[in-house]
Tab-separated table of C-alpha atoms and ligand atoms in Angstrom:
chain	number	residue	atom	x	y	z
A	1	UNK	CA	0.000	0.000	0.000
A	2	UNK	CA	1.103	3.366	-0.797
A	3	UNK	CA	-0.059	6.019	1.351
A	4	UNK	CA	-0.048	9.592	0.614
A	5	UNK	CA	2.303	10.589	2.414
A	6	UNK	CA	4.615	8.482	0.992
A	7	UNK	CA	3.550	10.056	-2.720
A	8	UNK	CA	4.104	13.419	-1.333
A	9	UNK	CA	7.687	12.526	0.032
A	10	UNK	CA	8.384	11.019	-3.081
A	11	UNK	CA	6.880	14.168	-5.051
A	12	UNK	CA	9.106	16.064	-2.890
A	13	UNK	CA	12.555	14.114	-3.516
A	14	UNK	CA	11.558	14.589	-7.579
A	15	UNK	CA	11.006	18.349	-7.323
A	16	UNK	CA	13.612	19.213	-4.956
A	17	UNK	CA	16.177	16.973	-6.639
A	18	UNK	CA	15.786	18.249	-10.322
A	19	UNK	CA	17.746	21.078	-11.839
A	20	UNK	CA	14.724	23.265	-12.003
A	21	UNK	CA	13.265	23.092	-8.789
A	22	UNK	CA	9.339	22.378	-8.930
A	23	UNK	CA	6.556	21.370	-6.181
A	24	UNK	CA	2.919	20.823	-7.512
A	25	UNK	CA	0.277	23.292	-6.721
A	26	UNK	CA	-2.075	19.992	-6.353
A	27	UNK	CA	0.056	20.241	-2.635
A	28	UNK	CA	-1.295	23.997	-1.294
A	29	UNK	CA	-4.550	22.682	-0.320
A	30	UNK	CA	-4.195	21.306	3.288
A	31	UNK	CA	-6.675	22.534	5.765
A	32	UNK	CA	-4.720	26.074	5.988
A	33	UNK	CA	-4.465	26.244	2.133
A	34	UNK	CA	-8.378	25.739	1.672
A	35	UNK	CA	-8.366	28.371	4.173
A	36	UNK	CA	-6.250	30.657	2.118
A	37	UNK	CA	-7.524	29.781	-0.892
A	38	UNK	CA	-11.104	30.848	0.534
A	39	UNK	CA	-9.452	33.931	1.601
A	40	UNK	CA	-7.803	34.309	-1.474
A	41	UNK	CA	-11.044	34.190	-3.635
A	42	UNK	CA	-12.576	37.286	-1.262
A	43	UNK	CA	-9.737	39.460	-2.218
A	44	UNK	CA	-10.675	42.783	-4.449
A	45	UNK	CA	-7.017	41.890	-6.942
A	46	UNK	CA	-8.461	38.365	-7.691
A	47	UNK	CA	-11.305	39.107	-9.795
A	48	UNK	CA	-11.469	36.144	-10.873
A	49	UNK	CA	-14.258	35.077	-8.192
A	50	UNK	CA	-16.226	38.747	-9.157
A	51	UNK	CA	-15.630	38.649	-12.887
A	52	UNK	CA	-17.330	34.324	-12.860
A	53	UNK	CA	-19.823	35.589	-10.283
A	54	UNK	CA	-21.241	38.639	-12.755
A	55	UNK	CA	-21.348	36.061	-15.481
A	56	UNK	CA	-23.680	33.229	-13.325
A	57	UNK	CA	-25.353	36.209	-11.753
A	58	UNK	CA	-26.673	38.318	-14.408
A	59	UNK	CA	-26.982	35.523	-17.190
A	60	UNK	CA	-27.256	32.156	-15.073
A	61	UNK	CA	-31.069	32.053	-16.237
A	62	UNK	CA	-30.019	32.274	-20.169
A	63	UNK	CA	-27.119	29.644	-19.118
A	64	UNK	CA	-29.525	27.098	-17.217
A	65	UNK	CA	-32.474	27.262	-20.242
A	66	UNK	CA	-29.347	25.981	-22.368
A	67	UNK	CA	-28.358	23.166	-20.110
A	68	UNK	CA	-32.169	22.249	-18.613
A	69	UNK	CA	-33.939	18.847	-19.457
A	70	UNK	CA	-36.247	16.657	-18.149
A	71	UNK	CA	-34.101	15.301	-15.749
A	72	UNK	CA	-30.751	16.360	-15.748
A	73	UNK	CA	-27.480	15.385	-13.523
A	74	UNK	CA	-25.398	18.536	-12.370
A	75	UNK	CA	-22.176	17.252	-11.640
A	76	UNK	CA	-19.780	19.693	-10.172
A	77	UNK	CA	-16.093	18.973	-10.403
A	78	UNK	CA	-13.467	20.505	-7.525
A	79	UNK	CA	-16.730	22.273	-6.039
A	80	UNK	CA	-15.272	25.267	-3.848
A	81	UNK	CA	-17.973	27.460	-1.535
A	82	UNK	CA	-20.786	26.908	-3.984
A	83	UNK	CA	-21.879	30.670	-3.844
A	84	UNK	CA	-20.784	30.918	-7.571
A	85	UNK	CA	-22.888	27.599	-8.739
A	86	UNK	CA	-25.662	28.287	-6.602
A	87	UNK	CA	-26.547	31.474	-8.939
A	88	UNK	CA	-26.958	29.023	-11.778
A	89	UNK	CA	-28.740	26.041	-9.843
A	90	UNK	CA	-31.469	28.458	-8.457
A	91	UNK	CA	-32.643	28.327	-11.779
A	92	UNK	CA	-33.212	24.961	-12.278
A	93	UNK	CA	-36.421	22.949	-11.387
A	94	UNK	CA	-35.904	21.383	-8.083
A	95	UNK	CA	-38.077	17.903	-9.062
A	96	UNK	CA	-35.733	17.035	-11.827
A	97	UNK	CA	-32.641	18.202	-10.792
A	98	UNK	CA	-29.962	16.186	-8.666
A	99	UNK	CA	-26.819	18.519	-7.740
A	100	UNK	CA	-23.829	15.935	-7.224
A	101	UNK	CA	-20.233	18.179	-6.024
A	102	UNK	CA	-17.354	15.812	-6.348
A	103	UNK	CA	-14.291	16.889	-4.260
A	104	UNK	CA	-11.511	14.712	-3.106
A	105	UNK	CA	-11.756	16.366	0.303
A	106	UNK	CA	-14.778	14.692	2.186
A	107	UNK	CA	-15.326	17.990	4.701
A	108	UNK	CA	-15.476	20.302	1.295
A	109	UNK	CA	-18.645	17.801	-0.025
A	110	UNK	CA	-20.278	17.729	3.801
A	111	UNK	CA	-19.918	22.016	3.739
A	112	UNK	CA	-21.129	22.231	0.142
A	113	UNK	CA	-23.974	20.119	0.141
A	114	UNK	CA	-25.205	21.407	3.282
A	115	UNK	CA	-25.182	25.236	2.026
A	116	UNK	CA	-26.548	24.520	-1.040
A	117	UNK	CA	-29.542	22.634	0.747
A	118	UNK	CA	-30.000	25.643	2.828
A	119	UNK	CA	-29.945	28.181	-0.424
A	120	UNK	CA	-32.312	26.009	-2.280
A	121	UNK	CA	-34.511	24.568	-0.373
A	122	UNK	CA	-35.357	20.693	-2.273
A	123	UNK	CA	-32.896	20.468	-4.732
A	124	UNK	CA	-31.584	17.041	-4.140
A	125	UNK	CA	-28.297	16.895	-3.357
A	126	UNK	CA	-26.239	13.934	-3.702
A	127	UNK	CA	-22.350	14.967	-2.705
A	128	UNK	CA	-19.870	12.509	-4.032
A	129	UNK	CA	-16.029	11.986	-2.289
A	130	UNK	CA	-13.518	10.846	-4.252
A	131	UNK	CA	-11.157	11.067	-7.779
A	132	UNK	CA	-13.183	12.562	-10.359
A	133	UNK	CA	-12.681	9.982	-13.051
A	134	UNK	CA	-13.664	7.073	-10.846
A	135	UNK	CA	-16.488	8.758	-9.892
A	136	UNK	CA	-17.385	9.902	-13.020
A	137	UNK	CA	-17.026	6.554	-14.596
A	138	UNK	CA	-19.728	5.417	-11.682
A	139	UNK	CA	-22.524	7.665	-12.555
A	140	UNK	CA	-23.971	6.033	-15.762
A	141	UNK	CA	-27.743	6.725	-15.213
A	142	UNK	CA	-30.078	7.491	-18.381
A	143	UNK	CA	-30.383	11.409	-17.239
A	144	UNK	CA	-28.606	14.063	-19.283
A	145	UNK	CA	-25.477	14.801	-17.439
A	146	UNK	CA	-24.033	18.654	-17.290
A	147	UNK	CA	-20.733	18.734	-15.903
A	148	UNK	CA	-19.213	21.833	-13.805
A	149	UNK	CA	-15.638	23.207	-14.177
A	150	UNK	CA	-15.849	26.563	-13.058
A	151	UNK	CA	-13.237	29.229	-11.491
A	152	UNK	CA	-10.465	28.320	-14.083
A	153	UNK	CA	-9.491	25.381	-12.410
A	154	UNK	CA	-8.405	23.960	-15.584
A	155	UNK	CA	-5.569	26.988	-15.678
A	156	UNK	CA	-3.769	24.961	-13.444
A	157	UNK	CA	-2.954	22.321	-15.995
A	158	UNK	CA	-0.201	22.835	-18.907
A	159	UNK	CA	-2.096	22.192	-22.305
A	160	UNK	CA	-1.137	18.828	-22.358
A	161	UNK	CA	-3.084	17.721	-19.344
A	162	UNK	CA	-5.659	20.064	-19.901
A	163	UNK	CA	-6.182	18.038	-23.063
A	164	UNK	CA	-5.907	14.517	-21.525
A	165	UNK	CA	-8.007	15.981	-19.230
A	166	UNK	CA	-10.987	17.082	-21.534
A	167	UNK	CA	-10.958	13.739	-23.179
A	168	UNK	CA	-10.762	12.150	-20.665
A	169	UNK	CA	-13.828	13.862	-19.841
A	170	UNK	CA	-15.360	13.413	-23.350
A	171	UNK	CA	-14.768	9.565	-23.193
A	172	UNK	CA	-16.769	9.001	-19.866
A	173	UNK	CA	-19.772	11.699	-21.486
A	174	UNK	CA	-22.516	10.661	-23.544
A	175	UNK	CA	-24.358	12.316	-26.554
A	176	UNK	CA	-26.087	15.731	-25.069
A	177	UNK	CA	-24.108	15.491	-22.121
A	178	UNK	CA	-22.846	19.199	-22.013
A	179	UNK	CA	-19.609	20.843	-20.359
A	180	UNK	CA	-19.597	24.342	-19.117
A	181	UNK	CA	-15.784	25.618	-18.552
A	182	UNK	CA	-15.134	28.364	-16.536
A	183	UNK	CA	-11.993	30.191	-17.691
A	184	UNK	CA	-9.809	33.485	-17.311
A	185	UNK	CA	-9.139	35.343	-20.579
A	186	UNK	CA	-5.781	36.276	-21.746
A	187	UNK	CA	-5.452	40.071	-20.344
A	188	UNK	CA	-3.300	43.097	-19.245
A	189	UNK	CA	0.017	42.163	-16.859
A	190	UNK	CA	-1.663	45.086	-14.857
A	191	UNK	CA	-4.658	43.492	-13.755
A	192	UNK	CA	-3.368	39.416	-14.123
A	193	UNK	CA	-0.050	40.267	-11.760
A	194	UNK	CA	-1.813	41.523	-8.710
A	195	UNK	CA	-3.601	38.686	-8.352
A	196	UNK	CA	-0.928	36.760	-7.939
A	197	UNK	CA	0.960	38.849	-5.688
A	198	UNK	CA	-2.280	40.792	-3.700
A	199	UNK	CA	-0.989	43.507	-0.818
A	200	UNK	CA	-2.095	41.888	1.836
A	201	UNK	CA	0.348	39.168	1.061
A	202	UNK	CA	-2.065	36.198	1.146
A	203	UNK	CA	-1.542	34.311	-1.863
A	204	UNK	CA	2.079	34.496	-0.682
A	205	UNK	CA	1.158	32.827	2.593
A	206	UNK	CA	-0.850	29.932	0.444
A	207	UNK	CA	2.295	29.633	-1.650
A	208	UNK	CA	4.724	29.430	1.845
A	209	UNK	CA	1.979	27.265	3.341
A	210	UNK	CA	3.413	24.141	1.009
A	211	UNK	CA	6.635	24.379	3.225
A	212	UNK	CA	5.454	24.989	6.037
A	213	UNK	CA	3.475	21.310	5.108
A	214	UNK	CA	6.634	19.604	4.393
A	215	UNK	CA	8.158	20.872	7.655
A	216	UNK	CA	4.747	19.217	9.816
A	217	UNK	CA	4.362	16.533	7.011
A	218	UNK	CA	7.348	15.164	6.374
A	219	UNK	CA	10.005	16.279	8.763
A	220	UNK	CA	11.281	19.209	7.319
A	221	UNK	CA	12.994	22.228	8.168
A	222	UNK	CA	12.217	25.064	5.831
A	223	UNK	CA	12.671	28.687	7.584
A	224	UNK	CA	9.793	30.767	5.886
A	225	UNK	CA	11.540	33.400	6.229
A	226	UNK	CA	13.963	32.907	4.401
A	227	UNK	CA	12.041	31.940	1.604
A	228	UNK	CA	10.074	34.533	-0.742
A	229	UNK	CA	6.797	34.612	-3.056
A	230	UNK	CA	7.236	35.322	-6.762
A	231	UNK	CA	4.784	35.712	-9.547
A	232	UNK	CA	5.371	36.320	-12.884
A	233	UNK	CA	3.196	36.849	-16.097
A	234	UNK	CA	3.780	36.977	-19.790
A	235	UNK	CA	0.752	38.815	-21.370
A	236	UNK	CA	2.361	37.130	-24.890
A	237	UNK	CA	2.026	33.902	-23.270
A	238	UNK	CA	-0.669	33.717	-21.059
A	239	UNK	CA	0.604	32.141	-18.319
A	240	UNK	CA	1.050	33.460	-14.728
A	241	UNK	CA	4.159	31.529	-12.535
A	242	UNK	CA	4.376	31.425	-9.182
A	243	UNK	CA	7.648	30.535	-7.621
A	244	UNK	CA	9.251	30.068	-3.797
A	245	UNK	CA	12.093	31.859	-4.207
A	246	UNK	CA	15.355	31.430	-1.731
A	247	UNK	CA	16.629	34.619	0.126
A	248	UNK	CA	20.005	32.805	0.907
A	249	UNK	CA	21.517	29.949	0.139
A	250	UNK	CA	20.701	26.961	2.271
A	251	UNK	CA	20.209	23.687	3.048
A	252	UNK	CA	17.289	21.842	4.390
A	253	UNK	CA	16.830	18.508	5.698
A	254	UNK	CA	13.468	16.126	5.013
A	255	UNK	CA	13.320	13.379	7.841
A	256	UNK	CA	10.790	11.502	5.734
A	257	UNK	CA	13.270	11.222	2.608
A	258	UNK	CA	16.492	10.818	5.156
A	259	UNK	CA	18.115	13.848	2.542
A	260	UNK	CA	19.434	17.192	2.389
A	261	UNK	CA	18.574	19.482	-0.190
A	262	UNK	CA	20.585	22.664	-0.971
A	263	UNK	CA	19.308	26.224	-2.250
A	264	UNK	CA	21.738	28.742	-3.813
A	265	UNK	CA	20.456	32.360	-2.990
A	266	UNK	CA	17.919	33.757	-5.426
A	267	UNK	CA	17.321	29.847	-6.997
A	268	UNK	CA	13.468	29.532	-7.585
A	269	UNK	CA	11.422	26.461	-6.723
A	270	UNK	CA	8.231	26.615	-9.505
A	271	UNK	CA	5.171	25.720	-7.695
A	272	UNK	CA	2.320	26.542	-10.177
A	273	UNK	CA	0.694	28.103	-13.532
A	274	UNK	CA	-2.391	29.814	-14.093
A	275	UNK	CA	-3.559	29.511	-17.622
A	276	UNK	CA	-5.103	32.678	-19.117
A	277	UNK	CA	-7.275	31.022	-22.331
A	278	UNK	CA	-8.396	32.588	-25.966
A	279	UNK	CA	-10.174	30.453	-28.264
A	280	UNK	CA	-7.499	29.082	-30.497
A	281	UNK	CA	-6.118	27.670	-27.132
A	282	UNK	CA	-9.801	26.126	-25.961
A	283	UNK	CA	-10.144	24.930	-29.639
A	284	UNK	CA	-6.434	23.259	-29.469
A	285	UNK	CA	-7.254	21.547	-26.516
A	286	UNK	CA	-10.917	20.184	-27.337
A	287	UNK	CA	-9.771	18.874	-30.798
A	288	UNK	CA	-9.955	15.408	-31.195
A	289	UNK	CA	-13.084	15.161	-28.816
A	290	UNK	CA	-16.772	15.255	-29.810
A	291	UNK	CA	-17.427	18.540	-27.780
A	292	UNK	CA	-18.683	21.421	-29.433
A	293	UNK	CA	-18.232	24.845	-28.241
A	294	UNK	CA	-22.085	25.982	-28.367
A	295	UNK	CA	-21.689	28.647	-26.259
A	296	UNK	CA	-19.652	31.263	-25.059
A	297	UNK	CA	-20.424	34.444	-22.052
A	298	UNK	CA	-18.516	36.647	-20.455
A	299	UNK	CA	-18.805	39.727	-17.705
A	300	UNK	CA	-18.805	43.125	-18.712
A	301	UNK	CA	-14.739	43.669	-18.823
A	302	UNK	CA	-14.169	40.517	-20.296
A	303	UNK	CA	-11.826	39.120	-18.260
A	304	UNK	CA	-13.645	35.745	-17.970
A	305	UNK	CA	-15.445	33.055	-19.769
A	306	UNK	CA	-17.914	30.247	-19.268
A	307	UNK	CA	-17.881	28.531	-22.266
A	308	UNK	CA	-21.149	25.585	-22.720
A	309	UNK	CA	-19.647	22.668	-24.651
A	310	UNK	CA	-21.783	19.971	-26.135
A	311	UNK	CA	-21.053	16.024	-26.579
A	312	UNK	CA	-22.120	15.329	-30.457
B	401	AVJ	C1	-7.964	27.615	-8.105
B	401	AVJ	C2	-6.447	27.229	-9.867
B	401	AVJ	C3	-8.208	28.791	-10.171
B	401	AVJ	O1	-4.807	29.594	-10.426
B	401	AVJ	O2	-6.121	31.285	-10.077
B	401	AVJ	C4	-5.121	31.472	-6.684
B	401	AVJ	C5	-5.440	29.062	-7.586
B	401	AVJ	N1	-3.343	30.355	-7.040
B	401	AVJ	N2	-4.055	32.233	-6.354
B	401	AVJ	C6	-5.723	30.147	-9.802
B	401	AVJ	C7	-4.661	30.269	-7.117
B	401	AVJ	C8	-2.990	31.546	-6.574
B	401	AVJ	C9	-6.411	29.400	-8.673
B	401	AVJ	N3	-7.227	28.255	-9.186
């Protein structure tokens, strides 16, 4: 048996042992790094949260007459608070509809299906705990499915697992199954970059929070401070970097691994990308799958997208 701690110390050794230093972002969200996270997605420099939030709010009734039926299966991948999906499931009719959030973190489907509940009074609510694919693979019932990706959690994917990803997705869909997408456009340095790097200094915390995990998780030692946030972002690219940087250089011992690993000052230690889309990159990465892009809103500033793909 291999637990997961022993696939994060091993994660660990691979990142910290290669000659560009990387740690997955799949790592931040621990207890504290939900926390963060949730923190995070109040800030005023992460519009993200506002930008989706206008979109469900002011056109979640046009979005739900596209994706209504009979009976239909919501399916909500990586749910979050639910305050964003809940402006799109109020429209829906509460006999036909079953709302099932898949997380793998068991409290996050307990806090999400009891809110929603509570917001819409008799929507059924059927939470699911697990990997998505396995659970996806497990719902085969004769209702139209509509699956939920929302709050550009795809971003965090290169393009090459964003497209295993999406077929992956595809394969386990059926015809008229749909896919809405949520994703951040491609945008000005000026507005992407503080959102990676707010004032307050919290998404530096929730980047600092994946040592401070090592240090209780595995028996390190990482001093905090002297480690340092950095985000970058290439407008011509469309990718925003974050980074642990190191203020000195150092060494730091992992119990779990029985290893030192050394840091020279200013060496970086990549820790995660935020994809910024545009439509020849949506299109690259849904060729080859039966989806059809049907649909396509954004907010007022455009700086977001949910996109409603169809299974043909
Ligand atoms: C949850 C992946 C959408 O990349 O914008 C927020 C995570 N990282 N601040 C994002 C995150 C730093 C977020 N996603």
């Amino acid at each position: 048996m291999i637990t997961e701690k022993t696939l994060f110390a091993q994660h660990v050794e691979k990142g910290l042992s290669a000659p560009s230093k990387f740690l997955s972002s799949m790592y931040f969200y621990d207890k504290k790094g939900e926390a963060l996270f949730r923190e995070i997605m109040n800030l005023e420099e992460y519009y993200l949260t506002n930008s989706e939030m206008e979109i469900l709010m002011f056109q979640g009734h046009e979005i739900a007459q596209l994706l209504k039926d009979e009976e239909v299966e919501i399916i909500e991948l990586g749910a979050g608070d639910g305050i964003k999906t809940k402006e799109l499931l109020r429209h829906f009719d509460k006999k036909n509809t079953v709302y099932r959030p898949i997380d793998i973190s068991e409290q996050a489907i307990i806090d999400i299906s009891k809110k929603m509940s509570e917001w819409i009074p008799n929507l059924q609510v059927k939470g699911v705990c697990g990997d998505y694919f396995k659970m996806l693979d497990q719902l085969k019932s004769d209702a139209k499915k509509v699956i939920l990706f929302l709050g550009s959690n795809l971003g965090n994917m290169s393009d090459d697992q964003a497209k295993g990803f999406i077929h992956q997705l595809n394969n386990v869909m059926q015809k008229g199954d749909q896919l809405m997408l949520g994703l951040d456009l491609i945008k000005s340095k000026d507005i992407v970059l503080p959102a990676y790097s707010d004032s307050k200094g919290i998404t530096a915390e929730f980047n600092l929070n994946l040592l401070d995990r090592i240090n209780k998780e595995l028996g390190g030692n990482f001093d905090r401070t002297q480690f340092e946030h950095v985000a970058t972002y290439s407008e011509h690219e469309g990718i925003a970097k974050s980074y642990i940087k190191s203020k000195v250089d150092q060494t730091v011992t992992i119990e779990e691994n029985e290893k030192s690993y050394h840091f020279k000052k200013d060496e970086l230690i990549h820790t995660e990308i935020s994809r910024k889309y545009d439509l020849d990159i949506i299109r690259n990465i849904i060729e080859g799958t039966s989806l059809h892009l049907d649909y396509q809103f954004t907010d007022n500033k455009q700086y977001f997208t949910d996109l409603v793909l169809t299974k043909k």
